């Protein structure tokens, strides 16, 4: 296969995240969780394919999950993408996942994409930005989601409380191309501390707290491998990226430090990569100052400029090294969300039905819904707008489905109301049930006259006749 | 004038506010600092000529141009001179375009005092412009004034609009151009509200600390170092009240602005207005004097340029080619070479073969033959005899340079100084007829009143007539004041030792161009700072194994930075206290004093113990006269002498460990001379029961995991540690 860009992509597909319980289980890893009736992992993969990024390594936590993902991939993408699945033990963090695939990384630049990204932002554009700047790292940030309007009113309050922790505090240069400061909102207790020298280098730093790290990073391979050598790293978002951003104006110094530390303690094992980083990624810092200030107007000249250029000469002799950390900001109209909580699962599914329906690839009918031709609807059954009903599902009489996703081969009785819910595959819902704002995992049986409101039902659960649940997660013991 | 109209219409926009609210301005004709000494001992700063026109004329001309109708001129130092000048000038006349009222106070020591005094006068009725008499500007006020009024209507808590200007992109240039210090501001991009302000008095920290709540309230903010403070503000009348309520506010920026920003209760808001195309600058020091003079000659400040703005009664200078300004009645010998960007005032005579470039020469000067003048500011009635060479100096009125005198760059010659034949005045010297006040009130924090205090400090000197000095200057001056110009027949004046800035900083504020080496040094220093900080950070990281997870490490290095700032201040205070204690203050009093210091700086007991110990060690260095052989003995003496104090502050093991760590740090950084005798001193401390065995052993075990470089002193003390471990029982018996 001919790689159109020398980029390898690592998709971190995760395993069976606790955060998503009871929706995910051993039988259904996070990567295969259906979003608008498509496995979650298909979203980043399609996105990558659209940008012609086809060298993909998918990292999955846990053996069983890996097997399942692999078998799904081999069916779905066999002849389209060059995908490899690598499995890691659970709980190694994103850094651990990258360490696991490090031996496979050969291209100049590596794109790391979170497997739970649902977006229409072109990874190709991020890769191109990365290349254009010759950056050590480029990270995708998107405006933090403003909580989803009227129909998520139940979760509105919760969402707001969560908001600051979900966002990062980022510092940008005036052109919004360079990432000068990053700290994740959750970690800030009282004050934020910003290094003066970086502000000094740009003169003006924009600090924003309404951007969210979308977990898409382009790394220079040498930089990445070098950073991976360090210990005590766990997460790319919280450790690696902040580290690189923090040290961007003195990467050689840090390298030197390392070397000297190495020599005195445990030998010079790290010297090679650090030299690498100097040669490949570093720019002399006077140039760096210049790139940072290049967009700023030049004020009336003064006699001192001559001396300064002199100093510049002097400086480049000192040859302090730096690396660039760039940022790719998504546009306001672009969709970008991460499926990392039950809340997000519901939100994203709703978004797929509404504002971001373009991402799903379905063609919505005149009634603004997608009903598979094989779906059997009983008399007086209505499928309202913003619905997706997949093949083989049978609906009884007088049913009403609004703003919901219904999976394959479900059997739904008569007089059932499904509003604002996600119903996965092979589910039996008997007569006179009401389901509101809930998520029903596969193979669930809901007996007659049951009523569910804002519940998450785990796979294979049986809800007895006439029972009522409100705002509860329900799982099989 | 367009601006004037604008100003008026803005004022009359609100019919309900007041029938007619004239735009008022408070002009502070005193800057409350000593940067222009010794010149300001004799003449107030606002009357110093800037390209042959007193600075205050520029400020007043701007105030007229923006439509100010009432000016309150606040005079403090040399109030008589200012009043006399205003009275005689056209500003005092009725056709000047505004009314000008002088307010005189002899007690005001700061801008804060001045504003409190003005508040007492009850003359300010509405929004006013606050400006100092040394500010040159040609900006328009209309837009900012309107914006200020609109904001006030919406939110009565708006008290001030500060003007700021984007400065040069290179951090190096924008700090050196005007000799200003770096200012860090956080500004809301939407509302332009000022959220954070930091100047050099807290620039010792390496990181900016922003309160999280700032970000909670504002989704985004700009952190900027590329702004210059124009020192022009639009203030609401509340500003005066706030000053009155906070009687400790002295400085407009350091106290008032920061005070308001830190005060969440009052909720007063300060906004900024960024000007882009117009010119604004403040003559803050000699360097900005030089830069601004050049800017004026190059017409950046148009219409405030020498050929437009001239109020003197002699012939006005006219602009000729190459930026040369010349009065029509200048007498130049044909062989005189006048370089570009030079101004020569009326009635000046220049002799054969002299050359003048990049300089300003005042009125009625007499310049001899073969004189070379480059980059100088020569004021009025100066006599320069043949063969003198002047470069980058300021020469005040009535100075007389005898044949062959040389001024090196950065020299300031105050009024009527005489330099003898063939004398060379060394670079950066300041020479005045008045001796330097022996007690310099250089408390920067308060910026006490300028010249008044100076004269009062040395009243006897003021009465010495120049004639007296001329006669016995060689013999009568004490050596500390160091008289120069001996050798010369008629040299007169005292050389001032540099006062507040310190010699090493002299180049920064001088009129002389910054030497290339200094620039390089400065540049390197900016990065050294970085390096040292990165070192700190890096070691912070390596200490605990390469890289701590993100939050921890930022917390570490930043709190470290902050901590250093405070603690080092504290240490300094303790040291001073300790020095006084050596002078014979009772021990209890010292304890009391240090304790209260500890509380006011809010440092821990351990840090306090460390600081006390550091003071003891430093006193040992002084005692040893920096000879190595004496050092150990002096240290032992010092420890013995201060044993009581040390044991009072060092009470538990933690504090003892802190002391050892402190000592270690000192040996590595400030007082390297102790490094070789570390273990001996440690032993002494143990013997004198200042430090217990527990602490030493704990210290060793703490260091066990440290880097090799950190273990130097543990290794040095190995024998002692071994001895401690092997014979603990005996020690107990000894005790």
mmCIF file of N, CA, C and O in Angstrom, chain A residues 248-293:
data_model
loop_
_atom_site.group_PDB
_atom_site.id
_atom_site.type_symbol
_atom_site.label_atom_id
_atom_site.label_comp_id
_atom_site.label_asym_id
_atom_site.label_seq_id
_atom_site.Cartn_x
_atom_site.Cartn_y
_atom_site.Cartn_z
ATOM 1 N N UNK A 248 9.031 23.897 25.966
ATOM 2 C CA UNK A 248 9.235 24.194 24.553
ATOM 3 C C UNK A 248 10.346 25.192 24.278
ATOM 4 O O UNK A 248 10.911 25.191 23.204
ATOM 5 N N UNK A 249 10.660 26.035 25.234
ATOM 6 C CA UNK A 249 11.719 26.994 24.955
ATOM 7 C C UNK A 249 13.077 26.512 25.435
ATOM 8 O O UNK A 249 14.042 27.249 25.389
ATOM 9 N N UNK A 250 13.166 25.351 25.934
ATOM 10 C CA UNK A 250 14.479 24.919 26.418
ATOM 11 C C UNK A 250 14.656 23.414 26.292
ATOM 12 O O UNK A 250 15.071 22.740 27.221
ATOM 13 N N UNK A 251 14.290 22.918 25.151
ATOM 14 C CA UNK A 251 14.334 21.465 25.054
ATOM 15 C C UNK A 251 15.754 20.941 25.119
ATOM 16 O O UNK A 251 15.995 19.881 25.648
ATOM 17 N N UNK A 252 16.704 21.732 24.613
ATOM 18 C CA UNK A 252 18.052 21.200 24.662
ATOM 19 C C UNK A 252 18.561 21.193 26.085
ATOM 20 O O UNK A 252 19.284 20.293 26.498
ATOM 21 N N UNK A 253 18.197 22.211 26.793
ATOM 22 C CA UNK A 253 18.636 22.272 28.178
ATOM 23 C C UNK A 253 18.182 21.033 28.916
ATOM 24 O O UNK A 253 18.932 20.403 29.638
ATOM 25 N N UNK A 254 16.940 20.696 28.659
ATOM 26 C CA UNK A 254 16.457 19.507 29.349
ATOM 27 C C UNK A 254 17.235 18.282 28.890
ATOM 28 O O UNK A 254 17.577 17.420 29.676
ATOM 29 N N UNK A 255 17.534 18.281 27.601
ATOM 30 C CA UNK A 255 18.274 17.128 27.093
ATOM 31 C C UNK A 255 19.643 17.063 27.749
ATOM 32 O O UNK A 255 20.100 16.009 28.170
ATOM 33 N N UNK A 256 20.282 18.237 27.836
ATOM 34 C CA UNK A 256 21.592 18.285 28.469
ATOM 35 C C UNK A 256 21.512 17.771 29.882
ATOM 36 O O UNK A 256 22.319 16.989 30.316
ATOM 37 N N UNK A 257 20.514 18.272 30.550
ATOM 38 C CA UNK A 257 20.319 17.878 31.922
ATOM 39 C C UNK A 257 20.227 16.368 32.035
ATOM 40 O O UNK A 257 20.859 15.745 32.867
ATOM 41 N N UNK A 258 19.423 15.853 31.154
ATOM 42 C CA UNK A 258 19.257 14.408 31.181
ATOM 43 C C UNK A 258 20.591 13.708 31.031
ATOM 44 O O UNK A 258 20.930 12.811 31.760
ATOM 45 N N UNK A 259 21.340 14.202 30.044
ATOM 46 C CA UNK A 259 22.594 13.541 29.770
ATOM 47 C C UNK A 259 23.492 13.551 30.981
ATOM 48 O O UNK A 259 24.058 12.535 31.361
ATOM 49 N N UNK A 260 23.587 14.723 31.599
ATOM 50 C CA UNK A 260 24.489 14.796 32.735
ATOM 51 C C UNK A 260 23.962 13.934 33.871
ATOM 52 O O UNK A 260 24.729 13.264 34.554
ATOM 53 N N UNK A 261 22.658 13.948 34.013
ATOM 54 C CA UNK A 261 22.092 13.116 35.067
ATOM 55 C C UNK A 261 22.372 11.650 34.782
ATOM 56 O O UNK A 261 22.736 10.884 35.663
ATOM 57 N N UNK A 262 22.254 11.336 33.506
ATOM 58 C CA UNK A 262 22.505 9.957 33.126
ATOM 59 C C UNK A 262 23.928 9.547 33.441
ATOM 60 O O UNK A 262 24.184 8.491 34.011
ATOM 61 N N UNK A 263 24.838 10.412 33.028
ATOM 62 C CA UNK A 263 26.232 10.055 33.197
ATOM 63 C C UNK A 263 26.549 9.765 34.649
ATOM 64 O O UNK A 263 27.287 8.854 34.974
ATOM 65 N N UNK A 264 25.953 10.587 35.513
ATOM 66 C CA UNK A 264 26.293 10.392 36.917
ATOM 67 C C UNK A 264 25.528 9.229 37.532
ATOM 68 O O UNK A 264 26.001 8.624 38.469
ATOM 69 N N UNK A 265 24.382 8.931 37.011
ATOM 70 C CA UNK A 265 23.623 7.872 37.679
ATOM 71 C C UNK A 265 23.632 6.545 36.928
ATOM 72 O O UNK A 265 24.294 5.600 37.350
ATOM 73 N N UNK A 266 22.962 6.497 35.810
ATOM 74 C CA UNK A 266 22.786 5.158 35.249
ATOM 75 C C UNK A 266 23.268 5.019 33.808
ATOM 76 O O UNK A 266 22.638 4.373 32.993
ATOM 77 N N UNK A 267 24.381 5.650 33.540
ATOM 78 C CA UNK A 267 24.944 5.442 32.220
ATOM 79 C C UNK A 267 24.249 6.243 31.158
ATOM 80 O O UNK A 267 23.232 6.870 31.392
ATOM 81 N N UNK A 268 24.797 6.223 29.985
ATOM 82 C CA UNK A 268 24.334 7.131 28.933
ATOM 83 C C UNK A 268 23.364 6.467 27.983
ATOM 84 O O UNK A 268 23.493 6.547 26.779
ATOM 85 N N UNK A 269 22.396 5.800 28.525
ATOM 86 C CA UNK A 269 21.486 5.073 27.658
ATOM 87 C C UNK A 269 20.600 5.996 26.842
ATOM 88 O O UNK A 269 20.127 5.636 25.785
ATOM 89 N N UNK A 270 20.363 7.182 27.375
ATOM 90 C CA UNK A 270 19.370 8.017 26.715
ATOM 91 C C UNK A 270 19.974 8.987 25.718
ATOM 92 O O UNK A 270 19.278 9.794 25.150
ATOM 93 N N UNK A 271 21.261 8.918 25.572
ATOM 94 C CA UNK A 271 21.876 9.967 24.783
ATOM 95 C C UNK A 271 21.429 9.968 23.339
ATOM 96 O O UNK A 271 21.208 11.022 22.767
ATOM 97 N N UNK A 272 21.275 8.818 22.810
ATOM 98 C CA UNK A 272 20.921 8.782 21.395
ATOM 99 C C UNK A 272 19.621 9.498 21.091
ATOM 100 O O UNK A 272 19.619 10.412 20.287
ATOM 101 N N UNK A 273 18.565 9.112 21.749
ATOM 102 C CA UNK A 273 17.324 9.819 21.437
ATOM 103 C C UNK A 273 17.403 11.317 21.696
ATOM 104 O O UNK A 273 16.840 12.089 20.948
ATOM 105 N N UNK A 274 18.121 11.719 22.737
ATOM 106 C CA UNK A 274 18.131 13.161 22.989
ATOM 107 C C UNK A 274 18.890 13.893 21.895
ATOM 108 O O UNK A 274 18.541 15.010 21.542
ATOM 109 N N UNK A 275 19.903 13.268 21.380
ATOM 110 C CA UNK A 275 20.583 13.912 20.263
ATOM 111 C C UNK A 275 19.653 14.006 19.067
ATOM 112 O O UNK A 275 19.589 15.001 18.386
ATOM 113 N N UNK A 276 18.943 12.935 18.939
ATOM 114 C CA UNK A 276 17.956 12.903 17.873
ATOM 115 C C UNK A 276 17.016 14.083 17.929
ATOM 116 O O UNK A 276 16.765 14.765 16.950
ATOM 117 N N UNK A 277 16.550 14.317 19.113
ATOM 118 C CA UNK A 277 15.556 15.368 19.273
ATOM 119 C C UNK A 277 16.183 16.708 18.934
ATOM 120 O O UNK A 277 15.570 17.563 18.328
ATOM 121 N N UNK A 278 17.445 16.844 19.279
ATOM 122 C CA UNK A 278 18.097 18.108 18.973
ATOM 123 C C UNK A 278 18.197 18.323 17.479
ATOM 124 O O UNK A 278 17.926 19.386 16.968
ATOM 125 N N UNK A 279 18.606 17.283 16.832
ATOM 126 C CA UNK A 279 18.837 17.447 15.407
ATOM 127 C C UNK A 279 17.534 17.620 14.662
ATOM 128 O O UNK A 279 17.383 18.492 13.823
ATOM 129 N N UNK A 280 16.593 16.802 15.032
ATOM 130 C CA UNK A 280 15.397 16.773 14.200
ATOM 131 C C UNK A 280 14.359 17.821 14.561
ATOM 132 O O UNK A 280 13.704 18.348 13.703
ATOM 133 N N UNK A 281 14.234 18.069 15.809
ATOM 134 C CA UNK A 281 13.058 18.848 16.178
ATOM 135 C C UNK A 281 13.397 20.248 16.642
ATOM 136 O O UNK A 281 12.539 21.077 16.774
ATOM 137 N N UNK A 282 14.655 20.474 16.916
ATOM 138 C CA UNK A 282 14.918 21.725 17.596
ATOM 139 C C UNK A 282 15.268 22.830 16.621
ATOM 140 O O UNK A 282 15.859 22.611 15.591
ATOM 141 N N UNK A 283 14.892 24.001 16.987
ATOM 142 C CA UNK A 283 15.225 25.196 16.234
ATOM 143 C C UNK A 283 15.962 26.089 17.213
ATOM 144 O O UNK A 283 15.574 26.139 18.369
ATOM 145 N N UNK A 284 16.969 26.804 16.785
ATOM 146 C CA UNK A 284 17.616 27.713 17.730
ATOM 147 C C UNK A 284 16.604 28.714 18.260
ATOM 148 O O UNK A 284 15.690 29.121 17.554
ATOM 149 N N UNK A 285 16.766 29.056 19.501
ATOM 150 C CA UNK A 285 15.641 29.755 20.118
ATOM 151 C C UNK A 285 15.505 31.193 19.656
ATOM 152 O O UNK A 285 14.448 31.772 19.775
ATOM 153 N N UNK A 286 16.560 31.769 19.137
ATOM 154 C CA UNK A 286 16.334 33.120 18.625
ATOM 155 C C UNK A 286 15.395 33.053 17.430
ATOM 156 O O UNK A 286 14.545 33.895 17.234
ATOM 157 N N UNK A 287 15.545 31.981 16.673
ATOM 158 C CA UNK A 287 14.574 31.789 15.594
ATOM 159 C C UNK A 287 13.196 31.564 16.172
ATOM 160 O O UNK A 287 12.202 32.031 15.652
ATOM 161 N N UNK A 288 13.243 30.869 17.264
ATOM 162 C CA UNK A 288 11.987 30.574 17.909
ATOM 163 C C UNK A 288 11.284 31.862 18.318
ATOM 164 O O UNK A 288 10.104 32.052 18.069
ATOM 165 N N UNK A 289 12.069 32.735 18.926
ATOM 166 C CA UNK A 289 11.482 34.019 19.292
ATOM 167 C C UNK A 289 10.929 34.679 18.059
ATOM 168 O O UNK A 289 9.895 35.313 18.087
ATOM 169 N N UNK A 290 11.657 34.504 16.995
ATOM 170 C CA UNK A 290 11.197 35.155 15.783
ATOM 171 C C UNK A 290 9.914 34.524 15.274
ATOM 172 O O UNK A 290 9.017 35.221 14.869
ATOM 173 N N UNK A 291 9.869 33.210 15.301
ATOM 174 C CA UNK A 291 8.600 32.661 14.808
ATOM 175 C C UNK A 291 7.461 33.030 15.700
ATOM 176 O O UNK A 291 6.339 33.200 15.284
ATOM 177 N N UNK A 292 7.771 33.163 16.951
ATOM 178 C CA UNK A 292 6.689 33.541 17.834
ATOM 179 C C UNK A 292 6.269 34.990 17.602
ATOM 180 O O UNK A 292 5.127 35.341 17.781
ATOM 181 N N UNK A 293 7.234 35.806 17.213
ATOM 182 C CA UNK A 293 6.890 37.215 17.100
ATOM 183 C C UNK A 293 6.743 37.658 15.661
ATOM 184 O O UNK A 293 6.545 38.822 15.384
#
